[in-house]
Short mmCIF file of C-alpha atoms in Angstrom, two decimals:
data_model
loop_
_atom_site.label_atom_id
_atom_site.label_comp_id
_atom_site.label_asym_id
_atom_site.label_seq_id
_atom_site.Cartn_x
_atom_site.Cartn_y
_atom_site.Cartn_z
CA UNK E 13 -41.04 25.89 2.11
CA UNK E 14 -42.26 22.50 1.02
CA UNK E 15 -40.78 19.23 2.20
CA UNK E 16 -39.45 18.47 -1.29
CA UNK E 17 -37.62 21.80 -1.54
CA UNK E 18 -36.20 21.35 1.93
CA UNK E 19 -34.97 17.88 1.03
CA UNK E 20 -33.32 19.14 -2.17
CA UNK E 21 -31.60 21.92 -0.22
CA UNK E 22 -30.30 19.50 2.41
CA UNK E 23 -29.10 17.10 -0.30
CA UNK E 24 -27.28 19.94 -2.04
CA UNK E 25 -25.42 20.98 1.11
CA UNK E 26 -24.58 17.37 1.94
CA UNK E 27 -23.11 16.87 -1.54
CA UNK E 28 -21.18 20.12 -1.26
CA UNK E 29 -19.77 19.17 2.16
CA UNK E 30 -18.78 15.75 0.82
CA UNK E 31 -16.82 17.33 -2.04
CA UNK E 32 -15.04 19.66 0.39
CA UNK E 33 -14.15 16.72 2.62
CA UNK E 34 -12.78 14.80 -0.36
CA UNK E 35 -10.60 17.75 -1.38
CA UNK E 36 -9.24 18.12 2.18
CA UNK E 37 -8.44 14.40 2.43
CA UNK E 38 -6.60 14.41 -0.91
CA UNK E 39 -4.66 17.54 0.07
CA UNK E 40 -3.71 15.95 3.40
CA UNK E 41 -2.51 12.74 1.74
CA UNK E 42 -0.40 14.71 -0.74
CA UNK E 43 1.11 16.78 2.09
CA UNK E 44 1.95 13.64 4.08
CA UNK E 45 3.49 12.08 0.98
CA UNK E 46 5.70 15.15 0.47
CA UNK E 47 6.85 14.84 4.10
CA UNK E 48 7.77 11.21 3.46
CA UNK E 49 5.02 9.74 5.62
CA UNK E 50 3.57 6.41 4.59
CA UNK E 51 0.04 5.52 5.55
CA UNK E 52 -1.35 2.13 6.38
CA UNK E 53 -0.19 -0.79 8.40
CA UNK E 54 3.59 -1.21 8.86
CA UNK E 55 5.22 -3.93 6.80
CA UNK E 56 5.65 -7.19 8.71
CA UNK E 57 8.92 -8.27 7.07
CA UNK E 58 11.63 -5.63 6.67
CA UNK E 59 15.35 -5.07 7.08
CA UNK E 60 17.54 -7.80 8.50
CA UNK E 61 14.67 -10.27 8.76
CA UNK E 62 13.93 -9.87 5.05
CA UNK E 63 17.60 -10.28 4.16
CA UNK E 64 17.79 -13.48 6.23
CA UNK E 65 14.63 -14.84 4.59
CA UNK E 66 15.98 -14.15 1.10
CA UNK E 67 19.26 -15.89 1.96
CA UNK E 68 17.32 -18.89 3.29
CA UNK E 69 15.24 -19.03 0.10
CA UNK E 70 18.36 -18.90 -2.06
CA UNK E 71 19.81 -21.68 0.09
CA UNK E 72 16.90 -23.92 -0.85
CA UNK E 73 14.81 -23.72 2.32
CA UNK E 74 11.09 -24.24 1.72
CA UNK E 75 8.60 -21.45 2.31
CA UNK E 76 6.89 -23.52 5.01
CA UNK E 77 10.19 -23.97 6.87
CA UNK E 78 10.96 -20.26 6.55
CA UNK E 79 7.56 -19.40 7.99
CA UNK E 80 8.16 -21.70 10.97
CA UNK E 81 11.72 -20.51 11.61
CA UNK E 82 11.04 -16.78 11.28
CA UNK E 83 7.56 -16.74 12.83
CA UNK E 84 5.89 -15.33 9.73
CA UNK E 85 2.53 -16.28 8.26
CA UNK E 86 2.67 -17.90 4.83
CA UNK E 87 0.45 -15.27 3.19
CA UNK E 88 2.66 -12.50 4.59
CA UNK E 89 5.75 -14.18 3.16
CA UNK E 90 4.15 -14.63 -0.26
CA UNK E 91 2.83 -11.04 -0.31
CA UNK E 92 6.29 -9.71 0.60
CA UNK E 93 7.98 -11.78 -2.11
CA UNK E 94 5.42 -10.57 -4.68
CA UNK E 95 6.00 -6.96 -3.58
CA UNK E 96 9.76 -7.41 -4.01
CA UNK E 97 9.28 -9.00 -7.43
CA UNK E 98 7.14 -6.06 -8.59
CA UNK E 99 9.73 -3.60 -7.27
CA UNK E 100 12.50 -5.39 -9.14
CA UNK E 101 10.49 -5.39 -12.38
CA UNK E 102 9.75 -1.66 -12.09
CA UNK E 103 13.43 -0.91 -11.37
CA UNK E 104 14.56 -3.09 -14.28
CA UNK E 105 12.05 -1.48 -16.68
CA UNK E 106 13.02 2.02 -15.57
CA UNK E 107 16.69 1.20 -16.17
CA UNK E 108 15.81 0.01 -19.67
CA UNK E 109 13.72 3.10 -20.34
CA UNK E 110 10.35 1.35 -20.20
CA UNK E 111 7.62 2.10 -17.72
CA UNK E 112 4.47 0.15 -16.78
CA UNK E 113 5.27 -2.88 -18.90
#
């Protein structure tokens, strides 16, 4: 068998194995999702800490002061607030019968 044919054969099997791996990964992620598992890094601000931060924000405390008092990085605070804002918009739109707007 020539080198070119051998290379094509190896490339074919590599591509085939890659597609099988992709299917297995997707199936595993779907199964984990059905079991209620969430992948990725745990959220830094949750529960009581988040409630206290929201109360402090409503009370007029600056984001910088909140970061100092609660020991949270500024980018983490902003990302969490953006995530909450998106969640509220999705909930509001779903209640009004609109999605993805």
